[in-house]
JSON list of C-alpha atoms and ligand atoms in Angstrom, two decimals:
[
{"chain": "F", "resi": 1, "resn": "MET", "atom": "CA", "xyz": [-168.69, -124.93, -64.08]},
{"chain": "F", "resi": 2, "resn": "LYS", "atom": "CA", "xyz": [-170.14, -126.61, -61.19]},
{"chain": "F", "resi": 3, "resn": "LYS", "atom": "CA", "xyz": [-168.00, -128.20, -59.26]},
{"chain": "F", "resi": 4, "resn": "LEU", "atom": "CA", "xyz": [-168.48, -131.47, -57.43]},
{"chain": "F", "resi": 5, "resn": "ILE", "atom": "CA", "xyz": [-167.02, -134.28, -54.27]},
{"chain": "F", "resi": 6, "resn": "ILE", "atom": "CA", "xyz": [-167.10, -137.82, -53.83]},
{"chain": "F", "resi": 7, "resn": "ILE", "atom": "CA", "xyz": [-164.86, -137.83, -50.78]},
{"chain": "F", "resi": 8, "resn": "ASN", "atom": "CA", "xyz": [-165.01, -141.60, -49.92]},
{"chain": "F", "resi": 9, "resn": "GLY", "atom": "CA", "xyz": [-163.91, -143.14, -46.61]},
{"chain": "F", "resi": 10, "resn": "PRO", "atom": "CA", "xyz": [-161.97, -145.10, -44.11]},
{"chain": "F", "resi": 11, "resn": "ASN", "atom": "CA", "xyz": [-161.29, -148.90, -47.09]},
{"chain": "F", "resi": 12, "resn": "LEU", "atom": "CA", "xyz": [-162.55, -148.15, -50.01]},
{"chain": "F", "resi": 13, "resn": "ASN", "atom": "CA", "xyz": [-159.16, -146.95, -51.64]},
{"chain": "F", "resi": 14, "resn": "LEU", "atom": "CA", "xyz": [-159.45, -151.01, -52.10]},
{"chain": "F", "resi": 15, "resn": "LEU", "atom": "CA", "xyz": [-162.49, -151.50, -53.37]},
{"chain": "F", "resi": 16, "resn": "SER", "atom": "CA", "xyz": [-162.05, -154.27, -56.20]},
{"chain": "F", "resi": 17, "resn": "LYS", "atom": "CA", "xyz": [-159.97, -156.14, -54.35]},
{"chain": "F", "resi": 18, "resn": "ARG", "atom": "CA", "xyz": [-162.41, -156.13, -50.44]},
{"chain": "F", "resi": 19, "resn": "GLU", "atom": "CA", "xyz": [-164.80, -158.11, -50.23]},
{"chain": "F", "resi": 20, "resn": "PRO", "atom": "CA", "xyz": [-166.30, -158.34, -54.16]},
{"chain": "F", "resi": 21, "resn": "LYS", "atom": "CA", "xyz": [-169.67, -160.24, -53.48]},
{"chain": "F", "resi": 22, "resn": "ILE", "atom": "CA", "xyz": [-170.95, -156.59, -51.59]},
{"chain": "F", "resi": 23, "resn": "TYR", "atom": "CA", "xyz": [-168.57, -154.25, -53.36]},
{"chain": "F", "resi": 24, "resn": "GLY", "atom": "CA", "xyz": [-168.31, -155.65, -57.04]},
{"chain": "F", "resi": 25, "resn": "SER", "atom": "CA", "xyz": [-165.23, -155.76, -58.45]},
{"chain": "F", "resi": 26, "resn": "LEU", "atom": "CA", "xyz": [-164.54, -152.17, -60.28]},
{"chain": "F", "resi": 27, "resn": "SER", "atom": "CA", "xyz": [-161.88, -149.90, -59.15]},
{"chain": "F", "resi": 28, "resn": "PHE", "atom": "CA", "xyz": [-163.90, -146.64, -57.45]},
{"chain": "F", "resi": 29, "resn": "ILE", "atom": "CA", "xyz": [-160.66, -145.05, -60.09]},
{"chain": "F", "resi": 30, "resn": "GLU", "atom": "CA", "xyz": [-161.60, -146.26, -63.11]},
{"chain": "F", "resi": 31, "resn": "PHE", "atom": "CA", "xyz": [-165.80, -146.65, -62.58]},
{"chain": "F", "resi": 32, "resn": "LEU", "atom": "CA", "xyz": [-164.05, -141.95, -61.19]},
{"chain": "F", "resi": 33, "resn": "SER", "atom": "CA", "xyz": [-163.44, -141.39, -65.06]},
{"chain": "F", "resi": 34, "resn": "VAL", "atom": "CA", "xyz": [-166.43, -143.33, -66.95]},
{"chain": "F", "resi": 35, "resn": "VAL", "atom": "CA", "xyz": [-169.06, -140.40, -64.63]},
{"chain": "F", "resi": 36, "resn": "LYS", "atom": "CA", "xyz": [-166.11, -137.75, -65.22]},
{"chain": "F", "resi": 37, "resn": "GLU", "atom": "CA", "xyz": [-166.74, -138.37, -68.50]},
{"chain": "F", "resi": 38, "resn": "LYS", "atom": "CA", "xyz": [-170.53, -138.71, -68.48]},
{"chain": "F", "resi": 39, "resn": "TYR", "atom": "CA", "xyz": [-171.04, -135.75, -66.29]},
{"chain": "F", "resi": 40, "resn": "SER", "atom": "CA", "xyz": [-168.84, -133.53, -67.92]},
{"chain": "F", "resi": 41, "resn": "ASN", "atom": "CA", "xyz": [-170.92, -129.64, -67.55]},
{"chain": "F", "resi": 42, "resn": "PHE", "atom": "CA", "xyz": [-169.38, -130.86, -63.95]},
{"chain": "F", "resi": 43, "resn": "GLN", "atom": "CA", "xyz": [-166.58, -130.65, -62.81]},
{"chain": "F", "resi": 44, "resn": "ILE", "atom": "CA", "xyz": [-166.24, -133.44, -59.81]},
{"chain": "F", "resi": 45, "resn": "ASP", "atom": "CA", "xyz": [-162.99, -133.58, -57.85]},
{"chain": "F", "resi": 46, "resn": "TYR", "atom": "CA", "xyz": [-162.14, -137.04, -55.83]},
{"chain": "F", "resi": 47, "resn": "PHE", "atom": "CA", "xyz": [-160.48, -137.56, -52.37]},
{"chain": "F", "resi": 48, "resn": "GLN", "atom": "CA", "xyz": [-160.07, -141.07, -50.36]},
{"chain": "F", "resi": 49, "resn": "SER", "atom": "CA", "xyz": [-158.69, -141.01, -46.32]},
{"chain": "F", "resi": 50, "resn": "ASN", "atom": "CA", "xyz": [-158.64, -143.96, -44.39]},
{"chain": "F", "resi": 51, "resn": "ILE", "atom": "CA", "xyz": [-157.78, -140.95, -41.09]},
{"chain": "F", "resi": 52, "resn": "GLU", "atom": "CA", "xyz": [-161.63, -139.15, -39.60]},
{"chain": "F", "resi": 53, "resn": "GLY", "atom": "CA", "xyz": [-159.56, -135.81, -38.65]},
{"chain": "F", "resi": 54, "resn": "GLU", "atom": "CA", "xyz": [-158.47, -136.03, -43.13]},
{"chain": "F", "resi": 55, "resn": "LEU", "atom": "CA", "xyz": [-161.93, -136.15, -44.04]},
{"chain": "F", "resi": 56, "resn": "ILE", "atom": "CA", "xyz": [-163.79, -133.48, -41.35]},
{"chain": "F", "resi": 57, "resn": "ASP", "atom": "CA", "xyz": [-160.91, -131.77, -43.03]},
{"chain": "F", "resi": 58, "resn": "LYS", "atom": "CA", "xyz": [-161.60, -132.26, -46.11]},
{"chain": "F", "resi": 59, "resn": "LEU", "atom": "CA", "xyz": [-165.29, -131.49, -45.83]},
{"chain": "F", "resi": 60, "resn": "HIS", "atom": "CA", "xyz": [-164.34, -127.82, -44.46]},
{"chain": "F", "resi": 61, "resn": "GLU", "atom": "CA", "xyz": [-162.06, -127.00, -47.39]},
{"chain": "F", "resi": 62, "resn": "VAL", "atom": "CA", "xyz": [-164.88, -127.17, -50.00]},
{"chain": "F", "resi": 63, "resn": "GLY", "atom": "CA", "xyz": [-168.32, -126.50, -47.55]},
{"chain": "F", "resi": 64, "resn": "PHE", "atom": "CA", "xyz": [-168.24, -123.50, -48.39]},
{"chain": "F", "resi": 65, "resn": "THR", "atom": "CA", "xyz": [-167.86, -123.23, -51.52]},
{"chain": "F", "resi": 66, "resn": "TYR", "atom": "CA", "xyz": [-168.79, -126.80, -53.61]},
{"chain": "F", "resi": 67, "resn": "TYR", "atom": "CA", "xyz": [-172.35, -127.27, -55.96]},
{"chain": "F", "resi": 68, "resn": "GLY", "atom": "CA", "xyz": [-172.19, -130.68, -54.08]},
{"chain": "F", "resi": 69, "resn": "ILE", "atom": "CA", "xyz": [-170.97, -133.17, -51.74]},
{"chain": "F", "resi": 70, "resn": "ILE", "atom": "CA", "xyz": [-171.28, -136.71, -52.47]},
{"chain": "F", "resi": 71, "resn": "LEU", "atom": "CA", "xyz": [-170.23, -138.32, -49.48]},
{"chain": "F", "resi": 72, "resn": "ASN", "atom": "CA", "xyz": [-169.67, -141.89, -48.20]},
{"chain": "F", "resi": 73, "resn": "SER", "atom": "CA", "xyz": [-167.32, -142.95, -44.85]},
{"chain": "F", "resi": 74, "resn": "ALA", "atom": "CA", "xyz": [-167.15, -145.31, -44.73]},
{"chain": "F", "resi": 75, "resn": "ALA", "atom": "CA", "xyz": [-166.85, -147.28, -41.13]},
{"chain": "F", "resi": 76, "resn": "TYR", "atom": "CA", "xyz": [-167.66, -144.00, -39.52]},
{"chain": "F", "resi": 77, "resn": "THR", "atom": "CA", "xyz": [-171.20, -143.51, -41.05]},
{"chain": "F", "resi": 78, "resn": "HIS", "atom": "CA", "xyz": [-171.74, -145.36, -37.91]},
{"chain": "F", "resi": 79, "resn": "THR", "atom": "CA", "xyz": [-169.00, -143.49, -35.30]},
{"chain": "F", "resi": 80, "resn": "SER", "atom": "CA", "xyz": [-168.33, -140.44, -35.93]},
{"chain": "F", "resi": 81, "resn": "VAL", "atom": "CA", "xyz": [-169.78, -137.24, -34.41]},
{"chain": "F", "resi": 82, "resn": "GLY", "atom": "CA", "xyz": [-167.16, -135.08, -35.40]},
{"chain": "F", "resi": 83, "resn": "ILE", "atom": "CA", "xyz": [-168.53, -135.89, -39.39]},
{"chain": "F", "resi": 84, "resn": "GLY", "atom": "CA", "xyz": [-171.47, -135.70, -38.45]},
{"chain": "F", "resi": 85, "resn": "ASP", "atom": "CA", "xyz": [-171.07, -132.55, -36.56]},
{"chain": "F", "resi": 86, "resn": "ALA", "atom": "CA", "xyz": [-169.21, -132.07, -40.28]},
{"chain": "F", "resi": 87, "resn": "VAL", "atom": "CA", "xyz": [-171.80, -132.42, -42.20]},
{"chain": "F", "resi": 88, "resn": "LYS", "atom": "CA", "xyz": [-174.06, -129.89, -40.29]},
{"chain": "F", "resi": 89, "resn": "ALA", "atom": "CA", "xyz": [-171.57, -127.27, -40.41]},
{"chain": "F", "resi": 90, "resn": "ILE", "atom": "CA", "xyz": [-170.73, -126.77, -43.77]},
{"chain": "F", "resi": 91, "resn": "GLU", "atom": "CA", "xyz": [-173.72, -124.82, -46.54]},
{"chain": "F", "resi": 92, "resn": "THR", "atom": "CA", "xyz": [-172.27, -127.45, -49.20]},
{"chain": "F", "resi": 93, "resn": "PRO", "atom": "CA", "xyz": [-175.41, -130.20, -49.83]},
{"chain": "F", "resi": 94, "resn": "VAL", "atom": "CA", "xyz": [-174.23, -133.65, -48.55]},
{"chain": "F", "resi": 95, "resn": "ILE", "atom": "CA", "xyz": [-175.72, -136.54, -50.33]},
{"chain": "F", "resi": 96, "resn": "GLU", "atom": "CA", "xyz": [-175.15, -139.59, -48.59]},
{"chain": "F", "resi": 97, "resn": "VAL", "atom": "CA", "xyz": [-174.47, -142.71, -49.97]},
{"chain": "F", "resi": 98, "resn": "HIS", "atom": "CA", "xyz": [-173.32, -146.83, -49.42]},
{"chain": "F", "resi": 99, "resn": "ILE", "atom": "CA", "xyz": [-172.36, -149.63, -52.12]},
{"chain": "F", "resi": 100, "resn": "SER", "atom": "CA", "xyz": [-173.86, -151.63, -50.01]},
{"chain": "F", "resi": 101, "resn": "ASN", "atom": "CA", "xyz": [-177.25, -151.57, -48.47]},
{"chain": "F", "resi": 102, "resn": "THR", "atom": "CA", "xyz": [-176.91, -151.04, -44.61]},
{"chain": "F", "resi": 103, "resn": "PHE", "atom": "CA", "xyz": [-180.27, -152.09, -43.13]},
{"chain": "F", "resi": 104, "resn": "SER", "atom": "CA", "xyz": [-179.90, -155.69, -44.59]},
{"chain": "F", "resi": 105, "resn": "ARG", "atom": "CA", "xyz": [-176.47, -156.76, -42.62]},
{"chain": "F", "resi": 106, "resn": "GLU", "atom": "CA", "xyz": [-174.95, -156.14, -39.20]},
{"chain": "F", "resi": 107, "resn": "LYS", "atom": "CA", "xyz": [-177.13, -154.03, -36.80]},
{"chain": "F", "resi": 108, "resn": "PHE", "atom": "CA", "xyz": [-173.92, -151.62, -36.39]},
{"chain": "F", "resi": 109, "resn": "ARG", "atom": "CA", "xyz": [-174.32, -150.56, -40.12]},
{"chain": "F", "resi": 110, "resn": "HIS", "atom": "CA", "xyz": [-178.02, -149.86, -39.16]},
{"chain": "F", "resi": 111, "resn": "LYS", "atom": "CA", "xyz": [-176.55, -146.32, -37.74]},
{"chain": "F", "resi": 112, "resn": "SER", "atom": "CA", "xyz": [-175.41, -143.10, -40.35]},
{"chain": "F", "resi": 113, "resn": "TYR", "atom": "CA", "xyz": [-174.07, -140.52, -37.90]},
{"chain": "F", "resi": 114, "resn": "ILE", "atom": "CA", "xyz": [-174.54, -138.70, -41.48]},
{"chain": "F", "resi": 115, "resn": "SER", "atom": "CA", "xyz": [-178.20, -139.01, -42.45]},
{"chain": "F", "resi": 116, "resn": "ALA", "atom": "CA", "xyz": [-179.82, -136.40, -40.31]},
{"chain": "F", "resi": 117, "resn": "HIS", "atom": "CA", "xyz": [-177.82, -133.79, -41.44]},
{"chain": "F", "resi": 118, "resn": "ALA", "atom": "CA", "xyz": [-177.52, -135.26, -45.73]},
{"chain": "F", "resi": 119, "resn": "LYS", "atom": "CA", "xyz": [-179.63, -133.81, -47.67]},
{"chain": "F", "resi": 120, "resn": "GLY", "atom": "CA", "xyz": [-180.82, -137.45, -49.44]},
{"chain": "F", "resi": 121, "resn": "VAL", "atom": "CA", "xyz": [-179.87, -141.20, -48.90]},
{"chain": "F", "resi": 122, "resn": "ILE", "atom": "CA", "xyz": [-179.13, -142.88, -51.37]},
{"chain": "F", "resi": 123, "resn": "ILE", "atom": "CA", "xyz": [-177.92, -146.57, -50.27]},
{"chain": "F", "resi": 124, "resn": "GLY", "atom": "CA", "xyz": [-177.86, -150.23, -51.64]},
{"chain": "F", "resi": 125, "resn": "PHE", "atom": "CA", "xyz": [-176.92, -149.91, -55.50]},
{"chain": "F", "resi": 126, "resn": "GLY", "atom": "CA", "xyz": [-174.13, -151.00, -55.90]},
{"chain": "F", "resi": 127, "resn": "LEU", "atom": "CA", "xyz": [-171.39, -147.95, -57.18]},
{"chain": "F", "resi": 128, "resn": "GLN", "atom": "CA", "xyz": [-174.39, -146.45, -58.91]},
{"chain": "F", "resi": 129, "resn": "SER", "atom": "CA", "xyz": [-175.19, -145.57, -56.16]},
{"chain": "F", "resi": 130, "resn": "TYR", "atom": "CA", "xyz": [-172.58, -142.45, -56.53]},
{"chain": "F", "resi": 131, "resn": "GLU", "atom": "CA", "xyz": [-173.69, -141.77, -60.61]},
{"chain": "F", "resi": 132, "resn": "LEU", "atom": "CA", "xyz": [-177.43, -141.18, -58.65]},
{"chain": "F", "resi": 133, "resn": "ALA", "atom": "CA", "xyz": [-175.45, -138.92, -56.32]},
{"chain": "F", "resi": 134, "resn": "ILE", "atom": "CA", "xyz": [-174.39, -137.08, -58.85]},
{"chain": "F", "resi": 135, "resn": "GLN", "atom": "CA", "xyz": [-178.27, -137.52, -60.72]},
{"chain": "F", "resi": 136, "resn": "SER", "atom": "CA", "xyz": [-179.55, -135.88, -57.98]},
{"chain": "F", "resi": 137, "resn": "PHE", "atom": "CA", "xyz": [-177.48, -132.14, -58.70]},
{"chain": "F", "resi": 138, "resn": "LEU", "atom": "CA", "xyz": [-178.53, -132.45, -62.66]},
{"chain": "K", "resi": 201, "resn": "DQA", "atom": "C1", "xyz": [-169.87, -148.42, -46.90]},
{"chain": "K", "resi": 201, "resn": "DQA", "atom": "C2", "xyz": [-170.89, -149.51, -45.03]},
{"chain": "K", "resi": 201, "resn": "DQA", "atom": "C3", "xyz": [-169.99, -149.60, -44.15]},
{"chain": "K", "resi": 201, "resn": "DQA", "atom": "O1", "xyz": [-171.10, -149.84, -43.60]},
{"chain": "K", "resi": 201, "resn": "DQA", "atom": "C4", "xyz": [-168.66, -149.97, -44.94]},
{"chain": "K", "resi": 201, "resn": "DQA", "atom": "O2", "xyz": [-168.32, -149.76, -43.15]},
{"chain": "K", "resi": 201, "resn": "DQA", "atom": "C5", "xyz": [-168.41, -149.43, -45.70]},
{"chain": "K", "resi": 201, "resn": "DQA", "atom": "C6", "xyz": [-169.20, -149.81, -46.65]},
{"chain": "K", "resi": 201, "resn": "DQA", "atom": "C7", "xyz": [-171.14, -149.24, -47.91]},
{"chain": "K", "resi": 201, "resn": "DQA", "atom": "O3", "xyz": [-170.73, -148.51, -48.96]},
{"chain": "K", "resi": 201, "resn": "DQA", "atom": "O4", "xyz": [-172.42, -149.96, -48.19]},
{"chain": "K", "resi": 201, "resn": "DQA", "atom": "O5", "xyz": [-167.22, -149.53, -45.33]},
{"chain": "K", "resi": 201, "resn": "DQA", "atom": "O6", "xyz": [-170.43, -147.15, -46.30]}
]
């Protein structure tokens, strides 16, 4: 079975509690169980960390064997040369996703260290951004 992984960065463990007007009121675990069932032809793994180096380690771990990576590096998107370099270094294609439309928010969210190395970027569709990314691997 083809393996996908969703990797979420800092503060995304708080989805449903965190600024629900921006990020919605569904928890990621609830959403994940729905998409896992809907796309059961894929193995869909999930990893979340608030720690930059752990996100880089996970990209290295899966980045030569998995079929696809769906990455929301959250705030590190706008700051992390290290995560950008890791995305560049690995072979598995990475789709960068964001829940909110980062371009309609503060200027510092307009910059991404990931986008140049991603296969594609999906921004602003709420949790559906992740589902659209899964569909891109169909
Ligand atoms: C986010 C957007 C980032 O700017 C922010 O720091 C996040 C979440 C999103 O999915 O909309 O934590 O990546």
